[in-house]
mmCIF file with all atom_site columns, C-alpha atoms in Angstrom:
data_model
loop_
_atom_site.group_PDB
_atom_site.id
_atom_site.type_symbol
_atom_site.label_atom_id
_atom_site.label_alt_id
_atom_site.label_comp_id
_atom_site.label_asym_id
_atom_site.label_entity_id
_atom_site.label_seq_id
_atom_site.pdbx_PDB_ins_code
_atom_site.Cartn_x
_atom_site.Cartn_y
_atom_site.Cartn_z
_atom_site.occupancy
_atom_site.B_iso_or_equiv
_atom_site.pdbx_formal_charge
_atom_site.auth_seq_id
_atom_site.auth_comp_id
_atom_site.auth_asym_id
_atom_site.auth_atom_id
_atom_site.pdbx_PDB_model_num
ATOM 1   C CA . MET A 1 1   ? -63.818 25.949  20.124 1.00 0.00 ? 1   MET A CA 1
ATOM 2   C CA . ARG A 1 2   ? -61.872 23.076  18.831 1.00 0.00 ? 2   ARG A CA 1
ATOM 3   C CA . GLY A 1 3   ? -60.438 22.626  22.211 1.00 0.00 ? 3   GLY A CA 1
ATOM 4   C CA . SER A 1 4   ? -63.896 22.387  23.474 1.00 0.00 ? 4   SER A CA 1
ATOM 5   C CA . ILE A 1 5   ? -64.796 20.075  20.650 1.00 0.00 ? 5   ILE A CA 1
ATOM 6   C CA . VAL A 1 6   ? -62.007 17.660  21.673 1.00 0.00 ? 6   VAL A CA 1
ATOM 7   C CA . ARG A 1 7   ? -62.401 17.546  25.123 1.00 0.00 ? 7   ARG A CA 1
ATOM 8   C CA . HIS A 1 8   ? -66.222 16.769  24.763 1.00 0.00 ? 8   HIS A CA 1
ATOM 9   C CA . ALA A 1 9   ? -65.209 13.866  22.351 1.00 0.00 ? 9   ALA A CA 1
ATOM 10  C CA . VAL A 1 10  ? -62.304 12.422  24.843 1.00 0.00 ? 10  VAL A CA 1
ATOM 11  C CA . ALA A 1 11  ? -64.799 12.456  27.644 1.00 0.00 ? 11  ALA A CA 1
ATOM 12  C CA . THR A 1 12  ? -67.337 10.547  26.006 1.00 0.00 ? 12  THR A CA 1
ATOM 13  C CA . GLY A 1 13  ? -64.855 8.253   24.340 1.00 0.00 ? 13  GLY A CA 1
ATOM 14  C CA . MET A 1 14  ? -63.480 8.103   28.081 1.00 0.00 ? 14  MET A CA 1
ATOM 15  C CA . ALA A 1 15  ? -66.913 7.537   29.586 1.00 0.00 ? 15  ALA A CA 1
ATOM 16  C CA . CYS A 1 16  ? -68.091 4.776   27.135 1.00 0.00 ? 16  CYS A CA 1
ATOM 17  C CA . MET A 1 17  ? -64.686 2.752   27.805 1.00 0.00 ? 17  MET A CA 1
ATOM 18  C CA . GLY A 1 18  ? -65.968 3.307   31.897 1.00 0.00 ? 18  GLY A CA 1
ATOM 19  C CA . LEU A 1 19  ? -63.084 5.547   32.558 1.00 0.00 ? 19  LEU A CA 1
ATOM 20  C CA . SER A 1 20  ? -63.550 8.482   34.484 1.00 0.00 ? 20  SER A CA 1
ATOM 21  C CA . VAL A 1 21  ? -60.588 11.625  34.437 1.00 0.00 ? 21  VAL A CA 1
ATOM 22  C CA . ALA A 1 22  ? -61.262 14.990  35.547 1.00 0.00 ? 22  ALA A CA 1
ATOM 23  C CA . ALA A 1 23  ? -59.103 16.454  32.606 1.00 0.00 ? 23  ALA A CA 1
ATOM 24  C CA . GLN A 1 24  ? -56.659 19.124  33.783 1.00 0.00 ? 24  GLN A CA 1
ATOM 25  C CA . SER A 1 25  ? -55.275 19.171  30.384 1.00 0.00 ? 25  SER A CA 1
ATOM 26  C CA . VAL A 1 26  ? -55.930 18.213  27.054 1.00 0.00 ? 26  VAL A CA 1
ATOM 27  C CA . VAL A 1 27  ? -53.478 18.626  24.417 1.00 0.00 ? 27  VAL A CA 1
ATOM 28  C CA . VAL A 1 28  ? -53.618 18.195  20.155 1.00 0.00 ? 28  VAL A CA 1
ATOM 29  C CA . ASP A 1 29  ? -49.910 17.491  18.939 1.00 0.00 ? 29  ASP A CA 1
ATOM 30  C CA . PRO A 1 30  ? -48.882 18.325  15.004 1.00 0.00 ? 30  PRO A CA 1
ATOM 31  C CA . SER A 1 31  ? -49.890 14.475  14.350 1.00 0.00 ? 31  SER A CA 1
ATOM 32  C CA . GLY A 1 32  ? -53.460 14.524  15.636 1.00 0.00 ? 32  GLY A CA 1
ATOM 33  C CA . ARG A 1 33  ? -52.426 12.853  18.908 1.00 0.00 ? 33  ARG A CA 1
ATOM 34  C CA . VAL A 1 34  ? -54.892 13.528  21.450 1.00 0.00 ? 34  VAL A CA 1
ATOM 35  C CA . SER A 1 35  ? -53.713 13.392  25.081 1.00 0.00 ? 35  SER A CA 1
ATOM 36  C CA . VAL A 1 36  ? -55.665 13.880  28.460 1.00 0.00 ? 36  VAL A CA 1
ATOM 37  C CA . GLN A 1 37  ? -53.994 14.386  31.698 1.00 0.00 ? 37  GLN A CA 1
ATOM 38  C CA . GLY A 1 38  ? -55.840 14.607  35.174 1.00 0.00 ? 38  GLY A CA 1
ATOM 39  C CA . GLY A 1 39  ? -56.101 13.262  38.540 1.00 0.00 ? 39  GLY A CA 1
ATOM 40  C CA . GLY A 1 40  ? -52.742 11.049  38.109 1.00 0.00 ? 40  GLY A CA 1
ATOM 41  C CA . ALA A 1 41  ? -54.100 9.328   34.984 1.00 0.00 ? 41  ALA A CA 1
ATOM 42  C CA . GLY A 1 42  ? -53.623 9.902   31.426 1.00 0.00 ? 42  GLY A CA 1
ATOM 43  C CA . VAL A 1 43  ? -55.395 8.780   27.975 1.00 0.00 ? 43  VAL A CA 1
ATOM 44  C CA . GLN A 1 44  ? -53.950 9.143   24.651 1.00 0.00 ? 44  GLN A CA 1
ATOM 45  C CA . VAL A 1 45  ? -55.568 8.794   21.020 1.00 0.00 ? 45  VAL A CA 1
ATOM 46  C CA . ASP A 1 46  ? -53.811 8.495   18.087 1.00 0.00 ? 46  ASP A CA 1
ATOM 47  C CA . PRO A 1 47  ? -55.467 9.649   14.901 1.00 0.00 ? 47  PRO A CA 1
ATOM 48  C CA . HIS A 1 48  ? -55.758 6.027   13.408 1.00 0.00 ? 48  HIS A CA 1
ATOM 49  C CA . GLY A 1 49  ? -58.087 5.123   16.616 1.00 0.00 ? 49  GLY A CA 1
ATOM 50  C CA . GLY A 1 50  ? -55.233 3.681   19.096 1.00 0.00 ? 50  GLY A CA 1
ATOM 51  C CA . ILE A 1 51  ? -55.689 4.202   22.712 1.00 0.00 ? 51  ILE A CA 1
ATOM 52  C CA . LYS A 1 52  ? -53.041 4.003   25.492 1.00 0.00 ? 52  LYS A CA 1
ATOM 53  C CA . VAL A 1 53  ? -54.480 4.170   28.858 1.00 0.00 ? 53  VAL A CA 1
ATOM 54  C CA . ASP A 1 54  ? -52.254 5.132   31.915 1.00 0.00 ? 54  ASP A CA 1
ATOM 55  C CA . ALA A 1 55  ? -54.253 4.818   35.421 1.00 0.00 ? 55  ALA A CA 1
ATOM 56  C CA . GLY A 1 56  ? -51.345 6.236   37.066 1.00 0.00 ? 56  GLY A CA 1
ATOM 57  C CA . ALA A 1 57  ? -49.033 4.634   39.674 1.00 0.00 ? 57  ALA A CA 1
ATOM 58  C CA . GLY A 1 58  ? -50.281 1.872   41.644 1.00 0.00 ? 58  GLY A CA 1
ATOM 59  C CA . LYS A 1 59  ? -53.807 2.125   40.176 1.00 0.00 ? 59  LYS A CA 1
ATOM 60  C CA . SER A 1 60  ? -56.156 0.225   38.073 1.00 0.00 ? 60  SER A CA 1
ATOM 61  C CA . ALA A 1 61  ? -57.256 1.225   34.399 1.00 0.00 ? 61  ALA A CA 1
ATOM 62  C CA . SER A 1 62  ? -60.948 0.841   35.145 1.00 0.00 ? 62  SER A CA 1
ATOM 63  C CA . ALA A 1 63  ? -62.874 2.920   38.009 1.00 0.00 ? 63  ALA A CA 1
ATOM 64  C CA . GLY A 1 64  ? -64.940 0.490   40.127 1.00 0.00 ? 64  GLY A CA 1
ATOM 65  C CA . ALA A 1 65  ? -65.128 -3.350  40.124 1.00 0.00 ? 65  ALA A CA 1
ATOM 66  C CA . SER A 1 66  ? -68.130 -3.401  37.399 1.00 0.00 ? 66  SER A CA 1
ATOM 67  C CA . ALA A 1 67  ? -67.148 -0.799  34.931 1.00 0.00 ? 67  ALA A CA 1
ATOM 68  C CA . GLY A 1 68  ? -65.419 -3.456  32.780 1.00 0.00 ? 68  GLY A CA 1
ATOM 69  C CA . ALA A 1 69  ? -68.199 -5.238  31.526 1.00 0.00 ? 69  ALA A CA 1
ATOM 70  C CA . GLY A 1 70  ? -68.623 -5.436  28.007 1.00 0.00 ? 70  GLY A CA 1
ATOM 71  C CA . ARG A 1 71  ? -66.450 -2.669  27.208 1.00 0.00 ? 71  ARG A CA 1
ATOM 72  C CA . ARG A 1 72  ? -64.430 -2.854  24.082 1.00 0.00 ? 72  ARG A CA 1
ATOM 73  C CA . PHE A 1 73  ? -60.764 -2.182  24.087 1.00 0.00 ? 73  PHE A CA 1
ATOM 74  C CA . VAL A 1 74  ? -59.408 -1.738  20.162 1.00 0.00 ? 74  VAL A CA 1
ATOM 75  C CA . ASN A 1 75  ? -55.902 -0.818  19.073 1.00 0.00 ? 75  ASN A CA 1
ATOM 76  C CA . ALA A 1 76  ? -55.450 -0.187  22.848 1.00 0.00 ? 76  ALA A CA 1
ATOM 77  C CA . ASP A 1 77  ? -51.960 -0.232  24.487 1.00 0.00 ? 77  ASP A CA 1
ATOM 78  C CA . LEU A 1 78  ? -52.790 -1.772  28.129 1.00 0.00 ? 78  LEU A CA 1
ATOM 79  C CA . GLN A 1 79  ? -49.284 -3.040  28.893 1.00 0.00 ? 79  GLN A CA 1
ATOM 80  C CA . GLY A 1 80  ? -48.382 -3.302  32.760 1.00 0.00 ? 80  GLY A CA 1
ATOM 81  C CA . GLN A 1 81  ? -51.790 -2.366  33.446 1.00 0.00 ? 81  GLN A CA 1
ATOM 82  C CA . SER A 1 82  ? -53.957 -3.695  36.569 1.00 0.00 ? 82  SER A CA 1
ATOM 83  C CA . PHE A 1 83  ? -57.185 -4.974  35.866 1.00 0.00 ? 83  PHE A CA 1
ATOM 84  C CA . GLN A 1 84  ? -57.197 -7.306  39.085 1.00 0.00 ? 84  GLN A CA 1
ATOM 85  C CA . GLY A 1 85  ? -60.174 -8.651  40.473 1.00 0.00 ? 85  GLY A CA 1
ATOM 86  C CA . GLN A 1 86  ? -62.206 -6.585  37.741 1.00 0.00 ? 86  GLN A CA 1
ATOM 87  C CA . ASN A 1 87  ? -65.522 -7.512  35.937 1.00 0.00 ? 87  ASN A CA 1
ATOM 88  C CA . LEU A 1 88  ? -64.914 -7.255  32.317 1.00 0.00 ? 88  LEU A CA 1
ATOM 89  C CA . ASN A 1 89  ? -67.480 -10.165 31.362 1.00 0.00 ? 89  ASN A CA 1
ATOM 90  C CA . GLY A 1 90  ? -67.861 -10.196 27.841 1.00 0.00 ? 90  GLY A CA 1
ATOM 91  C CA . ALA A 1 91  ? -65.265 -7.482  26.994 1.00 0.00 ? 91  ALA A CA 1
ATOM 92  C CA . SER A 1 92  ? -63.564 -7.124  23.581 1.00 0.00 ? 92  SER A CA 1
ATOM 93  C CA . PHE A 1 93  ? -59.822 -7.000  23.064 1.00 0.00 ? 93  PHE A CA 1
ATOM 94  C CA . VAL A 1 94  ? -59.139 -6.171  19.347 1.00 0.00 ? 94  VAL A CA 1
ATOM 95  C CA . ASN A 1 95  ? -55.602 -5.514  18.159 1.00 0.00 ? 95  ASN A CA 1
ATOM 96  C CA . THR A 1 96  ? -54.477 -4.810  22.079 1.00 0.00 ? 96  THR A CA 1
ATOM 97  C CA . GLN A 1 97  ? -50.968 -4.469  23.654 1.00 0.00 ? 97  GLN A CA 1
ATOM 98  C CA . ALA A 1 98  ? -51.331 -6.108  27.085 1.00 0.00 ? 98  ALA A CA 1
ATOM 99  C CA . GLN A 1 99  ? -48.249 -7.530  27.948 1.00 0.00 ? 99  GLN A CA 1
ATOM 100 C CA . SER A 1 100 ? -47.420 -7.828  31.370 1.00 0.00 ? 100 SER A CA 1
ATOM 101 C CA . ALA A 1 101 ? -50.910 -6.665  32.203 1.00 0.00 ? 101 ALA A CA 1
ATOM 102 C CA . SER A 1 102 ? -52.776 -8.235  35.179 1.00 0.00 ? 102 SER A CA 1
ATOM 103 C CA . PHE A 1 103 ? -56.054 -9.763  35.042 1.00 0.00 ? 103 PHE A CA 1
ATOM 104 C CA . GLN A 1 104 ? -55.311 -12.052 38.508 1.00 0.00 ? 104 GLN A CA 1
ATOM 105 C CA . ARG A 1 105 ? -58.431 -13.062 39.692 1.00 0.00 ? 105 ARG A CA 1
ATOM 106 C CA . ALA A 1 106 ? -60.727 -11.070 37.035 1.00 0.00 ? 106 ALA A CA 1
ATOM 107 C CA . GLN A 1 107 ? -63.916 -12.122 35.597 1.00 0.00 ? 107 GLN A CA 1
ATOM 108 C CA . LEU A 1 108 ? -63.309 -12.240 32.062 1.00 0.00 ? 108 LEU A CA 1
ATOM 109 C CA . GLN A 1 109 ? -66.550 -14.550 30.989 1.00 0.00 ? 109 GLN A CA 1
ATOM 110 C CA . GLY A 1 110 ? -67.022 -14.690 27.315 1.00 0.00 ? 110 GLY A CA 1
ATOM 111 C CA . ALA A 1 111 ? -64.591 -12.089 26.823 1.00 0.00 ? 111 ALA A CA 1
ATOM 112 C CA . GLN A 1 112 ? -63.027 -12.086 23.338 1.00 0.00 ? 112 GLN A CA 1
ATOM 113 C CA . PHE A 1 113 ? -59.284 -11.625 22.424 1.00 0.00 ? 113 PHE A CA 1
ATOM 114 C CA . THR A 1 114 ? -58.657 -10.888 19.077 1.00 0.00 ? 114 THR A CA 1
ATOM 115 C CA . ASN A 1 115 ? -55.257 -10.194 17.546 1.00 0.00 ? 115 ASN A CA 1
ATOM 116 C CA . ALA A 1 116 ? -54.252 -9.519  21.113 1.00 0.00 ? 116 ALA A CA 1
ATOM 117 C CA . ASP A 1 117 ? -50.766 -9.475  22.937 1.00 0.00 ? 117 ASP A CA 1
ATOM 118 C CA . LEU A 1 118 ? -51.250 -11.079 26.277 1.00 0.00 ? 118 LEU A CA 1
ATOM 119 C CA . SER A 1 119 ? -47.608 -12.055 26.601 1.00 0.00 ? 119 SER A CA 1
ATOM 120 C CA . GLN A 1 120 ? -46.340 -12.200 30.252 1.00 0.00 ? 120 GLN A CA 1
ATOM 121 C CA . ALA A 1 121 ? -49.813 -11.321 31.583 1.00 0.00 ? 121 ALA A CA 1
ATOM 122 C CA . ASP A 1 122 ? -50.787 -12.664 35.146 1.00 0.00 ? 122 ASP A CA 1
ATOM 123 C CA . LEU A 1 123 ? -54.033 -14.455 34.674 1.00 0.00 ? 123 LEU A CA 1
ATOM 124 C CA . ARG A 1 124 ? -53.987 -16.631 37.952 1.00 0.00 ? 124 ARG A CA 1
ATOM 125 C CA . GLY A 1 125 ? -57.252 -17.443 39.125 1.00 0.00 ? 125 GLY A CA 1
ATOM 126 C CA . ALA A 1 126 ? -58.862 -15.286 36.278 1.00 0.00 ? 126 ALA A CA 1
ATOM 127 C CA . ASN A 1 127 ? -62.435 -16.946 34.962 1.00 0.00 ? 127 ASN A CA 1
ATOM 128 C CA . LEU A 1 128 ? -62.114 -17.016 31.344 1.00 0.00 ? 128 LEU A CA 1
ATOM 129 C CA . GLU A 1 129 ? -64.816 -19.467 30.938 1.00 0.00 ? 129 GLU A CA 1
ATOM 130 C CA . GLY A 1 130 ? -66.587 -19.327 27.570 1.00 0.00 ? 130 GLY A CA 1
ATOM 131 C CA . ALA A 1 131 ? -63.948 -16.903 26.406 1.00 0.00 ? 131 ALA A CA 1
ATOM 132 C CA . SER A 1 132 ? -62.263 -16.905 22.858 1.00 0.00 ? 132 SER A CA 1
ATOM 133 C CA . LEU A 1 133 ? -58.600 -16.356 21.676 1.00 0.00 ? 133 LEU A CA 1
ATOM 134 C CA . THR A 1 134 ? -57.987 -15.858 18.118 1.00 0.00 ? 134 THR A CA 1
ATOM 135 C CA . ASN A 1 135 ? -54.720 -14.908 16.277 1.00 0.00 ? 135 ASN A CA 1
ATOM 136 C CA . SER A 1 136 ? -53.591 -13.761 20.194 1.00 0.00 ? 136 SER A CA 1
ATOM 137 C CA . ASP A 1 137 ? -50.287 -14.432 22.180 1.00 0.00 ? 137 ASP A CA 1
ATOM 138 C CA . SER A 1 138 ? -50.361 -15.693 25.313 1.00 0.00 ? 138 SER A CA 1
ATOM 139 C CA . SER A 1 139 ? -46.695 -17.109 25.762 1.00 0.00 ? 139 SER A CA 1
ATOM 140 C CA . GLY A 1 140 ? -45.391 -17.113 28.864 1.00 0.00 ? 140 GLY A CA 1
ATOM 141 C CA . ALA A 1 141 ? -48.733 -15.894 30.599 1.00 0.00 ? 141 ALA A CA 1
ATOM 142 C CA . ASP A 1 142 ? -49.426 -16.967 34.303 1.00 0.00 ? 142 ASP A CA 1
ATOM 143 C CA . LEU A 1 143 ? -52.559 -18.779 33.922 1.00 0.00 ? 143 LEU A CA 1
ATOM 144 C CA . ARG A 1 144 ? -52.357 -20.965 36.827 1.00 0.00 ? 144 ARG A CA 1
ATOM 145 C CA . GLU A 1 145 ? -55.477 -21.804 38.578 1.00 0.00 ? 145 GLU A CA 1
ATOM 146 C CA . ALA A 1 146 ? -57.276 -20.214 35.941 1.00 0.00 ? 146 ALA A CA 1
ATOM 147 C CA . ASN A 1 147 ? -60.909 -21.616 34.804 1.00 0.00 ? 147 ASN A CA 1
ATOM 148 C CA . LEU A 1 148 ? -60.633 -22.087 30.745 1.00 0.00 ? 148 LEU A CA 1
ATOM 149 C CA . ARG A 1 149 ? -63.497 -24.155 30.675 1.00 0.00 ? 149 ARG A CA 1
ATOM 150 C CA . ARG A 1 150 ? -65.170 -23.659 26.757 1.00 0.00 ? 150 ARG A CA 1
ATOM 151 C CA . VAL A 1 151 ? -62.167 -21.293 26.168 1.00 0.00 ? 151 VAL A CA 1
ATOM 152 C CA . ARG A 1 152 ? -61.901 -21.309 22.520 1.00 0.00 ? 152 ARG A CA 1
ATOM 153 C CA . MET A 1 153 ? -58.402 -20.975 20.954 1.00 0.00 ? 153 MET A CA 1
ATOM 154 C CA . VAL A 1 154 ? -57.517 -20.411 17.439 1.00 0.00 ? 154 VAL A CA 1
ATOM 155 C CA . ASN A 1 155 ? -54.316 -20.025 16.758 1.00 0.00 ? 155 ASN A CA 1
ATOM 156 C CA . THR A 1 156 ? -52.906 -19.015 20.113 1.00 0.00 ? 156 THR A CA 1
ATOM 157 C CA . ASP A 1 157 ? -49.425 -18.931 21.342 1.00 0.00 ? 157 ASP A CA 1
ATOM 158 C CA . LEU A 1 158 ? -49.157 -20.913 24.942 1.00 0.00 ? 158 LEU A CA 1
ATOM 159 C CA . ASP A 1 159 ? -45.278 -21.369 24.974 1.00 0.00 ? 159 ASP A CA 1
ATOM 160 C CA . GLY A 1 160 ? -43.921 -20.994 28.335 1.00 0.00 ? 160 GLY A CA 1
ATOM 161 C CA . ALA A 1 161 ? -47.621 -20.302 29.608 1.00 0.00 ? 161 ALA A CA 1
ATOM 162 C CA . LYS A 1 162 ? -47.961 -21.483 33.649 1.00 0.00 ? 162 LYS A CA 1
ATOM 163 C CA . LEU A 1 163 ? -51.503 -23.788 33.542 1.00 0.00 ? 163 LEU A CA 1
ATOM 164 C CA . ASP A 1 164 ? -50.867 -25.689 36.646 1.00 0.00 ? 164 ASP A CA 1
ATOM 165 C CA . GLY A 1 165 ? -53.832 -26.404 38.455 1.00 0.00 ? 165 GLY A CA 1
ATOM 166 C CA . ALA A 1 166 ? -55.914 -24.694 36.243 1.00 0.00 ? 166 ALA A CA 1
ATOM 167 C CA . THR A 1 167 ? -59.426 -26.019 34.832 1.00 0.00 ? 167 THR A CA 1
ATOM 168 C CA . TRP A 1 168 ? -58.561 -26.715 31.007 1.00 0.00 ? 168 TRP A CA 1
ATOM 169 C CA . THR A 1 169 ? -61.316 -26.102 28.106 1.00 0.00 ? 169 THR A CA 1
ATOM 170 C CA . ASP A 1 170 ? -62.782 -29.452 28.286 1.00 0.00 ? 170 ASP A CA 1
ATOM 171 C CA . GLY A 1 171 ? -62.935 -29.660 32.279 1.00 0.00 ? 171 GLY A CA 1
ATOM 172 C CA . ARG A 1 172 ? -60.054 -31.366 33.045 1.00 0.00 ? 172 ARG A CA 1
ATOM 173 C CA . ARG A 1 173 ? -57.865 -30.114 36.019 1.00 0.00 ? 173 ARG A CA 1
ATOM 174 C CA . CYS A 1 174 ? -53.691 -29.416 34.356 1.00 0.00 ? 174 CYS A CA 1
ATOM 175 C CA . ALA A 1 175 ? -51.413 -31.065 36.527 1.00 0.00 ? 175 ALA A CA 1
ATOM 176 C CA . ALA A 1 176 ? -48.496 -29.526 38.471 1.00 0.00 ? 176 ALA A CA 1
ATOM 177 C CA . GLY A 1 177 ? -45.991 -28.664 36.199 1.00 0.00 ? 177 GLY A CA 1
ATOM 178 C CA . SER A 1 178 ? -47.916 -28.215 33.212 1.00 0.00 ? 178 SER A CA 1
ATOM 179 C CA . VAL A 1 179 ? -46.353 -25.319 30.668 1.00 0.00 ? 179 VAL A CA 1
ATOM 180 C CA . GLY A 1 180 ? -47.314 -24.472 27.558 1.00 0.00 ? 180 GLY A CA 1
ATOM 181 C CA . ARG A 1 181 ? -49.957 -27.481 27.550 1.00 0.00 ? 181 ARG A CA 1
ATOM 182 C CA . CYS A 1 182 ? -52.251 -28.727 29.741 1.00 0.00 ? 182 CYS A CA 1
ATOM 183 C CA . ARG A 1 183 ? -50.931 -32.534 31.690 1.00 0.00 ? 183 ARG A CA 1
#
């Protein structure tokens, strides 16, 4: 009975996150961590609510171009995952690890990044208009040609971030060689 309850709970949680995986196995280890594997993808949920998504080699962490709009990522490990070209408008990333993740050409209008680690992330050409970054690390991120118009940044680290050709928060275009700040 416990296995079917766990399968249902994880499947429901995955559906709420916009993920679809035909589960081939569901495992609950002694620490309470739940792992779901299937179709080359996997999801792990730890007892504290942390989520790690592994879409499998060369796959996106979200199915479909609009599956991510308004989605919430809380305590999620998205390191190295690809959200390239996806619609994540209004998405919420709270306490999320997204180092080296690709959001290239993604739609992130109105997205909220709170205590998010986007260091070394690829955000080239991403549309972040009206997004907010609070207590977030975007050091070394690639924001070339990104739309940052009306983005609200509070305690956000842009050290080493590439901003060439980006549209800055006030609408001006960042000059070539803009690193860490818009010139």
